[in-house]
PDB file of C-alpha atoms in Angstrom:
ATOM      1  CA  MET A  16     299.635 168.350 -25.627  1.00  0.00           C
ATOM      2  CA  SER A  17     300.976 165.593 -26.888  1.00  0.00           C
ATOM      3  CA  TYR A  18     303.645 164.421 -24.149  1.00  0.00           C
ATOM      4  CA  ASN A  19     301.947 160.983 -23.088  1.00  0.00           C
ATOM      5  CA  ASN A  20     304.301 158.428 -22.904  1.00  0.00           C
ATOM      6  CA  TYR A  21     303.770 157.246 -19.503  1.00  0.00           C
ATOM      7  CA  GLY A  22     301.762 153.842 -19.918  1.00  0.00           C
ATOM      8  CA  ASP A  23     298.513 153.374 -17.757  1.00  0.00           C
ATOM      9  CA  LYS A  24     300.032 152.456 -14.560  1.00  0.00           C
ATOM     10  CA  GLY A  25     300.777 156.327 -13.094  1.00  0.00           C
ATOM     11  CA  TYR A  26     303.284 158.243 -13.847  1.00  0.00           C
ATOM     12  CA  GLY A  27     306.365 157.039 -15.805  1.00  0.00           C
ATOM     13  CA  ASN A  28     309.645 158.352 -16.663  1.00  0.00           C
ATOM     14  CA  PRO A  29     309.934 156.809 -20.158  1.00  0.00           C
ATOM     15  CA  TYR A  30     313.530 158.470 -19.833  1.00  0.00           C
ATOM     16  CA  GLY A  31     314.994 155.403 -17.110  1.00  0.00           C
ATOM     17  CA  ASN A  32     316.653 158.560 -15.089  1.00  0.00           C
ATOM     18  CA  ASP A  33     316.940 159.493 -11.938  1.00  0.00           C
ATOM     19  CA  TYR A  34     313.618 161.303 -12.180  1.00  0.00           C
ATOM     20  CA  GLU A  35     312.053 157.680 -12.959  1.00  0.00           C
ATOM     21  CA  MET A  36     308.417 157.393 -11.211  1.00  0.00           C
ATOM     22  CA  SER A  37     306.950 153.950 -10.072  1.00  0.00           C
ATOM     23  CA  ASN A  38     305.656 152.168 -12.543  1.00  0.00           C
ATOM     24  CA  VAL A  39     303.219 151.434  -9.808  1.00  0.00           C
ATOM     25  CA  ASN A  40     299.815 153.212  -8.943  1.00  0.00           C
ATOM     26  CA  PRO A  41     300.355 154.971  -5.601  1.00  0.00           C
ATOM     27  CA  TYR A  42     296.978 156.117  -5.514  1.00  0.00           C
ATOM     28  CA  ALA A  43     295.291 152.338  -6.050  1.00  0.00           C
ATOM     29  CA  SER A  44     292.677 151.985  -3.076  1.00  0.00           C
ATOM     30  CA  GLU A  45     290.293 149.614  -2.195  1.00  0.00           C
ATOM     31  CA  GLY A  46     287.663 151.437  -3.265  1.00  0.00           C
ATOM     32  CA  GLY A  47     289.018 151.007  -7.394  1.00  0.00           C
ATOM     33  CA  GLN A  48     291.818 152.070  -9.702  1.00  0.00           C
ATOM     34  CA  TYR A  49     292.911 155.168 -10.724  1.00  0.00           C
ATOM     35  CA  ASN A  50     294.815 156.654 -13.627  1.00  0.00           C
ATOM     36  CA  GLN A  51     297.257 158.769 -13.151  1.00  0.00           C
ATOM     37  CA  TYR A  52     295.455 161.639 -13.255  1.00  0.00           C
ATOM     38  CA  GLN A  53     293.540 159.963 -10.050  1.00  0.00           C
ATOM     39  CA  GLN A  54     290.099 159.171 -12.578  1.00  0.00           C
ATOM     40  CA  PRO A  55     288.114 155.333 -11.524  1.00  0.00           C
ATOM     41  CA  VAL A  56     289.302 153.078 -14.094  1.00  0.00           C
ATOM     42  CA  GLY A  57     286.106 152.014 -15.776  1.00  0.00           C
ATOM     43  CA  GLY A  58     283.865 154.381 -13.525  1.00  0.00           C
ATOM     44  CA  ALA A  59     281.355 157.193 -13.860  1.00  0.00           C
ATOM     45  CA  PRO A  60     283.233 159.981 -15.287  1.00  0.00           C
ATOM     46  CA  TYR A  61     283.701 163.240 -12.602  1.00  0.00           C
ATOM     47  CA  GLY A  62     280.880 165.048 -12.866  1.00  0.00           C
ATOM     48  CA  GLN A  63     278.412 161.584 -13.029  1.00  0.00           C
ATOM     49  CA  GLN A  64     279.428 160.171  -9.725  1.00  0.00           C
ATOM     50  CA  GLY A  65     275.944 160.222  -7.529  1.00  0.00           C
ATOM     51  CA  ALA A  66     274.059 161.629  -9.389  1.00  0.00           C
ATOM     52  CA  GLY A  67     271.675 158.862  -9.033  1.00  0.00           C
ATOM     53  CA  ALA A  68     271.314 160.055  -5.105  1.00  0.00           C
ATOM     54  CA  PRO A  69     270.172 163.573  -5.259  1.00  0.00           C
ATOM     55  CA  GLY A  70     269.111 165.977  -2.201  1.00  0.00           C
ATOM     56  CA  GLY A  71     272.228 164.929  -0.601  1.00  0.00           C
ATOM     57  CA  GLY A  72     271.445 161.529   0.466  1.00  0.00           C
ATOM     58  CA  SER A  73     274.653 159.464   2.285  1.00  0.00           C
ATOM     59  CA  ASP A  74     275.983 157.663  -1.285  1.00  0.00           C
ATOM     60  CA  ASP A  75     276.390 161.424  -3.470  1.00  0.00           C
ATOM     61  CA  MET A  76     278.463 162.524  -0.111  1.00  0.00           C
ATOM     62  CA  MET A  77     280.522 159.957   0.128  1.00  0.00           C
ATOM     63  CA  ASN A  78     281.103 159.916  -3.218  1.00  0.00           C
ATOM     64  CA  PHE A  79     281.628 163.936  -2.904  1.00  0.00           C
ATOM     65  CA  PHE A  80     284.317 163.146  -0.143  1.00  0.00           C
ATOM     66  CA  ARG A  81     286.009 160.558  -2.783  1.00  0.00           C
ATOM     67  CA  GLU A  82     286.679 163.090  -5.169  1.00  0.00           C
ATOM     68  CA  ILE A  83     287.691 165.541  -2.877  1.00  0.00           C
ATOM     69  CA  ASP A  84     290.163 163.204  -1.841  1.00  0.00           C
ATOM     70  CA  GLU A  85     291.869 162.167  -5.260  1.00  0.00           C
ATOM     71  CA  ILE A  86     291.740 165.773  -6.109  1.00  0.00           C
ATOM     72  CA  LYS A  87     294.160 166.421  -2.473  1.00  0.00           C
ATOM     73  CA  ARG A  88     296.296 163.361  -4.018  1.00  0.00           C
ATOM     74  CA  SER A  89     296.731 165.054  -7.376  1.00  0.00           C
ATOM     75  CA  LEU A  90     297.019 168.420  -6.016  1.00  0.00           C
ATOM     76  CA  VAL A  91     300.049 166.523  -3.954  1.00  0.00           C
ATOM     77  CA  GLN A  92     301.219 165.145  -7.560  1.00  0.00           C
ATOM     78  CA  PHE A  93     300.804 168.463  -9.029  1.00  0.00           C
ATOM     79  CA  ASP A  94     303.551 169.914  -6.333  1.00  0.00           C
ATOM     80  CA  ASP A  95     305.824 167.232  -6.383  1.00  0.00           C
ATOM     81  CA  ASN A  96     306.057 167.913 -10.344  1.00  0.00           C
ATOM     82  CA  VAL A  97     306.979 171.410  -9.536  1.00  0.00           C
ATOM     83  CA  ASP A  98     309.972 170.102  -7.395  1.00  0.00           C
ATOM     84  CA  ARG A  99     310.556 167.958 -10.337  1.00  0.00           C
ATOM     85  CA  ILE A 100     310.653 170.326 -12.583  1.00  0.00           C
ATOM     86  CA  GLU A 101     312.888 172.202 -10.536  1.00  0.00           C
ATOM     87  CA  ALA A 102     315.721 170.111 -10.165  1.00  0.00           C
ATOM     88  CA  LEU A 103     315.679 169.462 -13.978  1.00  0.00           C
ATOM     89  CA  HIS A 104     316.332 173.070 -14.370  1.00  0.00           C
ATOM     90  CA  LYS A 105     318.842 173.211 -11.696  1.00  0.00           C
ATOM     91  CA  ARG A 106     320.487 170.532 -13.841  1.00  0.00           C
ATOM     92  CA  SER A 107     319.615 171.533 -16.964  1.00  0.00           C
ATOM     93  CA  LEU A 108     322.139 174.675 -16.087  1.00  0.00           C
ATOM     94  CA  ALA A 109     325.201 172.789 -15.042  1.00  0.00           C
ATOM     95  CA  GLU A 110     325.063 170.605 -17.687  1.00  0.00           C
ATOM     96  CA  VAL A 111     326.198 170.976 -21.849  1.00  0.00           C
ATOM     97  CA  GLY A 112     325.783 168.516 -25.228  1.00  0.00           C
ATOM     98  CA  SER A 113     324.143 165.198 -24.602  1.00  0.00           C
ATOM     99  CA  GLU A 114     324.107 164.843 -21.364  1.00  0.00           C
ATOM    100  CA  GLU A 115     322.059 168.848 -21.642  1.00  0.00           C
ATOM    101  CA  GLN A 116     319.860 166.907 -24.032  1.00  0.00           C
ATOM    102  CA  GLN A 117     318.882 164.198 -21.879  1.00  0.00           C
ATOM    103  CA  THR A 118     317.620 166.583 -18.988  1.00  0.00           C
ATOM    104  CA  ASP A 119     315.958 168.972 -21.048  1.00  0.00           C
ATOM    105  CA  ARG A 120     314.143 165.869 -23.000  1.00  0.00           C
ATOM    106  CA  ASN A 121     313.126 164.783 -19.130  1.00  0.00           C
ATOM    107  CA  LEU A 122     311.886 168.090 -17.790  1.00  0.00           C
ATOM    108  CA  GLN A 123     309.921 168.797 -21.594  1.00  0.00           C
ATOM    109  CA  ALA A 124     308.413 165.097 -20.396  1.00  0.00           C
ATOM    110  CA  TYR A 125     307.143 166.804 -16.772  1.00  0.00           C
ATOM    111  CA  VAL A 126     306.163 170.083 -17.958  1.00  0.00           C
ATOM    112  CA  GLU A 127     304.040 168.776 -20.244  1.00  0.00           C
ATOM    113  CA  GLU A 128     302.882 166.112 -17.753  1.00  0.00           C
ATOM    114  CA  THR A 129     302.091 168.822 -15.379  1.00  0.00           C
ATOM    115  CA  SER A 130     299.908 170.775 -18.305  1.00  0.00           C
ATOM    116  CA  ASN A 131     297.619 167.549 -18.591  1.00  0.00           C
ATOM    117  CA  LEU A 132     297.122 167.108 -14.620  1.00  0.00           C
ATOM    118  CA  SER A 133     296.808 170.801 -13.566  1.00  0.00           C
ATOM    119  CA  ASN A 134     293.974 170.817 -16.699  1.00  0.00           C
ATOM    120  CA  GLN A 135     292.343 168.380 -14.968  1.00  0.00           C
ATOM    121  CA  LEU A 136     292.422 169.103 -12.204  1.00  0.00           C
ATOM    122  CA  ARG A 137     290.754 172.588 -13.043  1.00  0.00           C
ATOM    123  CA  THR A 138     287.625 170.346 -14.530  1.00  0.00           C
ATOM    124  CA  ARG A 139     287.548 168.604 -11.695  1.00  0.00           C
ATOM    125  CA  ILE A 140     286.655 170.987  -9.026  1.00  0.00           C
ATOM    126  CA  LYS A 141     284.637 173.183 -11.462  1.00  0.00           C
ATOM    127  CA  SER A 142     282.833 169.936 -11.855  1.00  0.00           C
ATOM    128  CA  LEU A 143     283.229 169.305  -8.007  1.00  0.00           C
ATOM    129  CA  GLU A 144     282.006 173.550  -7.384  1.00  0.00           C
ATOM    130  CA  SER A 145     278.928 173.463 -10.294  1.00  0.00           C
ATOM    131  CA  ARG A 146     276.983 170.712  -7.210  1.00  0.00           C
ATOM    132  CA  SER A 147     278.726 172.100  -4.132  1.00  0.00           C
ATOM    133  CA  GLN A 148     276.366 175.461  -4.310  1.00  0.00           C
ATOM    134  CA  ARG A 149     273.396 175.077  -1.694  1.00  0.00           C
ATOM    135  CA  ASP A 150     275.672 173.431   0.031  1.00  0.00           C
ATOM    136  CA  ALA A 151     277.704 174.589   2.752  1.00  0.00           C
ATOM    137  CA  THR A 152     280.097 171.393   4.063  1.00  0.00           C
ATOM    138  CA  LYS A 153     280.580 171.003   0.470  1.00  0.00           C
ATOM    139  CA  LYS A 154     281.604 174.388   0.024  1.00  0.00           C
ATOM    140  CA  THR A 155     283.994 174.714   2.309  1.00  0.00           C
ATOM    141  CA  GLN A 156     285.651 171.775   1.105  1.00  0.00           C
ATOM    142  CA  VAL A 157     286.011 172.998  -2.878  1.00  0.00           C
ATOM    143  CA  ASP A 158     286.972 175.949  -1.440  1.00  0.00           C
ATOM    144  CA  ASN A 159     289.560 174.205   0.518  1.00  0.00           C
ATOM    145  CA  VAL A 160     291.214 172.245  -2.768  1.00  0.00           C
ATOM    146  CA  LYS A 161     290.825 176.094  -5.076  1.00  0.00           C
ATOM    147  CA  LYS A 162     292.634 177.738  -2.666  1.00  0.00           C
ATOM    148  CA  GLN A 163     294.908 174.928  -3.012  1.00  0.00           C
ATOM    149  CA  PHE A 164     295.560 175.133  -6.571  1.00  0.00           C
ATOM    150  CA  MET A 165     295.564 178.282  -6.964  1.00  0.00           C
ATOM    151  CA  SER A 166     298.774 178.291  -4.229  1.00  0.00           C
ATOM    152  CA  SER A 167     300.097 175.352  -5.987  1.00  0.00           C
ATOM    153  CA  ILE A 168     299.898 177.339  -9.669  1.00  0.00           C
ATOM    154  CA  GLN A 169     301.563 180.719  -8.072  1.00  0.00           C
ATOM    155  CA  ARG A 170     304.341 178.522  -6.512  1.00  0.00           C
ATOM    156  CA  TYR A 171     304.654 177.272  -9.917  1.00  0.00           C
ATOM    157  CA  GLN A 172     305.149 179.869 -11.748  1.00  0.00           C
ATOM    158  CA  SER A 173     307.635 181.653  -9.001  1.00  0.00           C
ATOM    159  CA  LYS A 174     310.120 178.658  -9.561  1.00  0.00           C
ATOM    160  CA  GLU A 175     309.633 179.184 -13.893  1.00  0.00           C
ATOM    161  CA  ALA A 176     310.066 182.883 -13.229  1.00  0.00           C
ATOM    162  CA  GLU A 177     313.185 182.323 -11.442  1.00  0.00           C
ATOM    163  CA  TYR A 178     314.728 179.976 -13.544  1.00  0.00           C
ATOM    164  CA  ARG A 179     313.845 181.947 -16.207  1.00  0.00           C
ATOM    165  CA  GLN A 180     315.789 184.398 -15.368  1.00  0.00           C
ATOM    166  CA  LYS A 181     319.201 181.970 -14.249  1.00  0.00           C
ATOM    167  CA  TYR A 182     318.487 180.827 -18.502  1.00  0.00           C
ATOM    168  CA  ARG A 183     319.359 184.214 -18.985  1.00  0.00           C
ATOM    169  CA  ASP A 184     322.016 185.400 -17.009  1.00  0.00           C
ATOM    170  CA  ALA A 185     324.196 182.210 -17.884  1.00  0.00           C
ATOM    171  CA  ALA A 186     323.315 183.524 -21.491  1.00  0.00           C
ATOM    172  CA  GLU A 187     324.719 186.964 -20.575  1.00  0.00           C
ATOM    173  CA  ARG A 188     327.556 184.945 -19.410  1.00  0.00           C
ATOM    174  CA  GLN A 189     328.885 183.373 -22.500  1.00  0.00           C
ATOM    175  CA  ILE A 190     327.974 186.751 -24.724  1.00  0.00           C
ATOM    176  CA  ARG A 191     329.954 188.839 -22.306  1.00  0.00           C
ATOM    177  CA  ILE A 192     333.233 186.005 -22.667  1.00  0.00           C
ATOM    178  CA  VAL A 193     332.435 186.523 -26.165  1.00  0.00           C
ATOM    179  CA  ARG A 194     332.647 190.302 -27.025  1.00  0.00           C
ATOM    180  CA  PRO A 195     333.239 191.465 -23.244  1.00  0.00           C
ATOM    181  CA  ASP A 196     332.845 195.330 -24.941  1.00  0.00           C
ATOM    182  CA  ALA A 197     329.001 194.167 -25.504  1.00  0.00           C
ATOM    183  CA  SER A 198     327.055 196.955 -24.376  1.00  0.00           C
ATOM    184  CA  ASP A 199     323.439 195.437 -22.411  1.00  0.00           C
ATOM    185  CA  ALA A 200     321.177 196.504 -25.207  1.00  0.00           C
ATOM    186  CA  GLU A 201     323.323 194.022 -27.270  1.00  0.00           C
ATOM    187  CA  VAL A 202     323.441 191.065 -24.584  1.00  0.00           C
ATOM    188  CA  ARG A 203     319.495 191.331 -24.605  1.00  0.00           C
ATOM    189  CA  GLU A 204     319.443 191.546 -28.556  1.00  0.00           C
ATOM    190  CA  ALA A 205     321.448 188.350 -28.702  1.00  0.00           C
ATOM    191  CA  VAL A 206     319.646 186.510 -25.485  1.00  0.00           C
ATOM    192  CA  GLU A 207     316.047 187.390 -27.590  1.00  0.00           C
ATOM    193  CA  ASN A 208     317.669 186.355 -30.918  1.00  0.00           C
ATOM    194  CA  GLY A 209     320.168 184.059 -30.992  1.00  0.00           C
ATOM    195  CA  GLU A 210     322.138 183.539 -33.783  1.00  0.00           C
ATOM    196  CA  SER A 211     320.747 185.832 -35.437  1.00  0.00           C
ATOM    197  CA  SER A 212     322.470 187.957 -33.394  1.00  0.00           C
ATOM    198  CA  GLN A 213     324.631 190.956 -34.445  1.00  0.00           C
ATOM    199  CA  VAL A 214     326.797 189.817 -31.551  1.00  0.00           C
ATOM    200  CA  PHE A 215     327.802 186.154 -33.244  1.00  0.00           C
ATOM    201  CA  THR A 216     328.168 187.277 -36.455  1.00  0.00           C
ATOM    202  CA  GLN A 217     330.439 189.439 -35.593  1.00  0.00           C
ATOM    203  CA  ALA A 218     332.606 186.654 -33.087  1.00  0.00           C
ATOM    204  CA  LEU A 219     331.839 184.301 -35.921  1.00  0.00           C
ATOM    205  CA  MET A 220     334.317 186.239 -39.045  1.00  0.00           C
ATOM    206  CA  SER A 221     337.211 186.734 -36.104  1.00  0.00           C
ATOM    207  CA  SER A 222     339.763 183.927 -36.952  1.00  0.00           C
ATOM    208  CA  ASN A 223     340.565 183.958 -33.484  1.00  0.00           C
ATOM    209  CA  ARG A 224     337.577 184.013 -31.744  1.00  0.00           C
ATOM    210  CA  ARG A 225     335.425 181.334 -34.618  1.00  0.00           C
ATOM    211  CA  GLY A 226     335.162 178.092 -32.276  1.00  0.00           C
ATOM    212  CA  GLN A 227     334.906 180.201 -28.865  1.00  0.00           C
ATOM    213  CA  ALA A 228     332.379 182.049 -30.277  1.00  0.00           C
ATOM    214  CA  ARG A 229     330.200 178.256 -32.210  1.00  0.00           C
ATOM    215  CA  SER A 230     330.881 177.359 -28.395  1.00  0.00           C
ATOM    216  CA  ALA A 231     329.329 180.274 -26.422  1.00  0.00           C
ATOM    217  CA  LEU A 232     326.567 180.764 -29.366  1.00  0.00           C
ATOM    218  CA  THR A 233     325.644 176.875 -28.651  1.00  0.00           C
ATOM    219  CA  GLU A 234     324.595 176.831 -25.690  1.00  0.00           C
ATOM    220  CA  VAL A 235     323.169 180.622 -25.528  1.00  0.00           C
ATOM    221  CA  GLN A 236     320.525 178.947 -28.138  1.00  0.00           C
ATOM    222  CA  SER A 237     320.045 175.814 -25.653  1.00  0.00           C
ATOM    223  CA  ARG A 238     319.806 179.104 -22.664  1.00  0.00           C
ATOM    224  CA  HIS A 239     317.343 180.351 -25.890  1.00  0.00           C
ATOM    225  CA  ARG A 240     315.107 177.561 -26.025  1.00  0.00           C
ATOM    226  CA  GLU A 241     314.901 177.029 -22.240  1.00  0.00           C
ATOM    227  CA  ILE A 242     313.585 180.875 -21.953  1.00  0.00           C
ATOM    228  CA  GLU A 243     311.026 180.101 -24.883  1.00  0.00           C
ATOM    229  CA  LYS A 244     310.054 177.162 -23.648  1.00  0.00           C
ATOM    230  CA  ILE A 245     309.286 178.427 -19.822  1.00  0.00           C
ATOM    231  CA  GLU A 246     307.278 181.462 -20.937  1.00  0.00           C
ATOM    232  CA  ARG A 247     305.456 179.567 -22.676  1.00  0.00           C
ATOM    233  CA  THR A 248     304.453 177.447 -19.464  1.00  0.00           C
ATOM    234  CA  MET A 249     304.071 180.455 -17.799  1.00  0.00           C
ATOM    235  CA  MET A 250     301.565 182.116 -20.446  1.00  0.00           C
ATOM    236  CA  GLU A 251     299.771 178.687 -19.959  1.00  0.00           C
ATOM    237  CA  LEU A 252     299.552 178.959 -16.544  1.00  0.00           C
ATOM    238  CA  ASN A 253     298.592 182.728 -15.749  1.00  0.00           C
ATOM    239  CA  GLN A 254     295.955 181.788 -18.270  1.00  0.00           C
ATOM    240  CA  LEU A 255     295.019 178.811 -15.610  1.00  0.00           C
ATOM    241  CA  PHE A 256     294.919 180.977 -12.613  1.00  0.00           C
ATOM    242  CA  HIS A 257     292.985 183.013 -14.236  1.00  0.00           C
ATOM    243  CA  ASP A 258     290.544 180.801 -14.933  1.00  0.00           C
ATOM    244  CA  MET A 259     290.636 180.188 -11.353  1.00  0.00           C
ATOM    245  CA  GLU A 260     289.565 183.275  -9.987  1.00  0.00           C
ATOM    246  CA  ILE A 261     286.963 183.704 -13.139  1.00  0.00           C
ATOM    247  CA  LEU A 262     285.547 180.453 -11.187  1.00  0.00           C
ATOM    248  CA  VAL A 263     285.927 181.986  -7.697  1.00  0.00           C
ATOM    249  CA  ALA A 264     284.533 185.489  -8.607  1.00  0.00           C
ATOM    250  CA  GLU A 265     281.230 183.203 -10.227  1.00  0.00           C
ATOM    251  CA  GLN A 266     281.214 181.368  -7.184  1.00  0.00           C
ATOM    252  CA  ASP A 267     280.661 184.186  -5.440  1.00  0.00           C
ATOM    253  CA  THR A 268     277.810 185.855  -7.188  1.00  0.00           C
ATOM    254  CA  ALA A 269     276.077 182.460  -6.725  1.00  0.00           C
ATOM    255  CA  VAL A 270     276.999 182.743  -3.116  1.00  0.00           C
ATOM    256  CA  GLN A 271     275.831 186.446  -3.462  1.00  0.00           C
ATOM    257  CA  HIS A 272     272.693 186.210  -5.402  1.00  0.00           C
ATOM    258  CA  ILE A 273     271.677 182.982  -2.914  1.00  0.00           C
ATOM    259  CA  ASP A 274     272.297 185.035   0.154  1.00  0.00           C
ATOM    260  CA  GLU A 275     269.786 187.689  -1.362  1.00  0.00           C
ATOM    261  CA  GLN A 276     267.559 185.471  -2.367  1.00  0.00           C
ATOM    262  CA  ALA A 277     267.210 184.487   0.880  1.00  0.00           C
ATOM    263  CA  THR A 278     267.372 187.307   2.806  1.00  0.00           C
ATOM    264  CA  GLN A 279     264.280 188.062  -0.053  1.00  0.00           C
ATOM    265  CA  VAL A 280     262.880 185.203   1.010  1.00  0.00           C
ATOM    266  CA  GLN A 281     262.732 186.060   4.788  1.00  0.00           C
ATOM    267  CA  GLN A 282     261.778 189.698   4.256  1.00  0.00           C
ATOM    268  CA  ASP A 283     258.117 187.941   2.287  1.00  0.00           C
ATOM    269  CA  ILE A 284     258.202 185.943   5.323  1.00  0.00           C
ATOM    270  CA  GLU A 285     258.078 189.049   7.320  1.00  0.00           C
ATOM    271  CA  GLN A 286     256.022 190.809   5.658  1.00  0.00           C
ATOM    272  CA  GLY A 287     253.820 188.162   5.299  1.00  0.00           C
ATOM    273  CA  VAL A 288     253.538 187.733   9.023  1.00  0.00           C
ATOM    274  CA  GLY A 289     253.262 191.423   9.879  1.00  0.00           C
ATOM    275  CA  HIS A 290     249.844 190.972   7.071  1.00  0.00           C
ATOM    276  CA  THR A 291     248.776 187.865   8.641  1.00  0.00           C
ATOM    277  CA  ASP A 292     249.307 189.935  12.039  1.00  0.00           C
ATOM    278  CA  ARG A 293     247.190 192.902  10.803  1.00  0.00           C
ATOM    279  CA  ALA A 294     244.691 190.998   9.580  1.00  0.00           C
ATOM    280  CA  VAL A 295     244.152 189.213  12.767  1.00  0.00           C
ATOM    281  CA  LYS A 296     243.809 191.929  14.822  1.00  0.00           C
ATOM    282  CA  SER A 297     241.349 193.171  12.470  1.00  0.00           C
ATOM    283  CA  ALA A 298     239.219 190.242  12.742  1.00  0.00           C
ATOM    284  CA  ARG A 299     239.503 191.091  16.158  1.00  0.00           C
ATOM    285  CA  ALA A 300     238.334 193.762  16.164  1.00  0.00           C
ATOM    286  CA  ALA A 301     235.425 193.018  13.641  1.00  0.00           C
ATOM    287  CA  ARG A 302     234.067 189.984  16.014  1.00  0.00           C
ATOM    288  CA  ARG A 303     234.239 193.213  18.638  1.00  0.00           C
ATOM    289  CA  LYS A 304     231.995 195.263  17.316  1.00  0.00           C
ATOM    290  CA  LYS A 305     229.398 192.966  16.135  1.00  0.00           C
ATOM    291  CA  TRP A 306     228.915 191.954  19.499  1.00  0.00           C
ATOM    292  CA  TYR A 307     229.024 195.475  20.519  1.00  0.00           C
ATOM    293  CA  CYS A 308     225.847 196.061  17.793  1.00  0.00           C
ATOM    294  CA  LEU A 309     224.324 192.554  18.864  1.00  0.00           C
ATOM    295  CA  GLY A 310     224.399 194.273  22.894  1.00  0.00           C
ATOM    296  CA  ILE A 311     222.725 197.161  21.794  1.00  0.00           C
ATOM    297  CA  VAL A 312     220.232 195.794  19.524  1.00  0.00           C
ATOM    298  CA  VAL A 313     219.276 193.396  22.896  1.00  0.00           C
ATOM    299  CA  LEU A 314     219.852 196.586  25.289  1.00  0.00           C
ATOM    300  CA  ILE A 315     217.412 198.039  22.507  1.00  0.00           C
ATOM    301  CA  ILE A 316     214.348 195.523  22.600  1.00  0.00           C
ATOM    302  CA  ILE A 317     215.139 194.939  26.382  1.00  0.00           C
ATOM    303  CA  ILE A 318     214.246 199.102  27.109  1.00  0.00           C
ATOM    304  CA  LEU A 319     211.830 198.485  24.807  1.00  0.00           C
ATOM    305  CA  ALA A 320     210.175 195.051  26.481  1.00  0.00           C
ATOM    306  CA  LEU A 321     209.949 196.747  29.309  1.00  0.00           C
ATOM    307  CA  ILE A 322     208.233 200.652  28.142  1.00  0.00           C
ATOM    308  CA  LEU A 323     205.823 197.970  26.311  1.00  0.00           C
ATOM    309  CA  GLY A 324     205.157 196.543  29.733  1.00  0.00           C
ATOM    310  CA  ILE A 325     205.142 199.048  31.831  1.00  0.00           C
ATOM    311  CA  TYR A 326     202.498 200.764  28.828  1.00  0.00           C
ATOM    312  CA  PHE A 327     200.550 197.477  29.243  1.00  0.00           C
ATOM    313  CA  GLY A 328     200.270 197.270  32.424  1.00  0.00           C
ATOM    314  CA  THR A 329     199.196 200.630  33.558  1.00  0.00           C
ATOM    315  CA  LYS A 330     195.949 200.172  31.430  1.00  0.00           C
TER     316      LYS A 330
END
């Protein structure tokens, strides 16, 4: 998404409201500076750090755990953003007019910021996943942050679904004020279509309800827009969660393949040991047979010598 008006020092709020965030990056550390998505500033991109230390050396492991820590901080930021989004939804339901418009802008800013952050998290976790399949320690760490991220996504989905229903309820209340006799189908149609609904068309044509209808229409239109935005966010979250599920399935398949390979290697080793044992036994048997044959030959020679000795000795 295109919302990116936060500056280079962290998650700054351009609207200067109660939800303004610090311009100081809380994720700066002695190890270096990071941008709002906890990526190293001026450093190597994720997926390349530690690449020069093959074989799981100490530098590679340090880089790995540094990335894990950064991802965990990003997950904390993701959860904080969800809390702020929930608070702004709650405020939006209680406000009207210019105040509601300001809250809506702030809400949209946080939604887009959180969308960007979630895409960053998905990319970074996927990068670590691809480099951790053969290391049990790394795999455990990646699995932990992956599960935490999926849990955070589900929590965000739950909050959005909750407030989608609250926006619908607010819109329906306004419609009932204008048309108390409206059927459930007419109310649903009015919530979904806004000003094009026949409920408002008829109310606006009535002279004694025109002002009330216009006020209700304005609020219903606002709630309708919020519902549409929430539905778009939920679609993105569903896709994000699906992507993470695929990543889990791919990892399980890779682990299963590695286990199968290890099992096959073990079987090959066992078969090789069996062949070696049989070869050793065969060699020993062959040597015994050779000694038996040699003994028989020697015995025959001795017998022949005795016979010849006796024969020539009697002459």
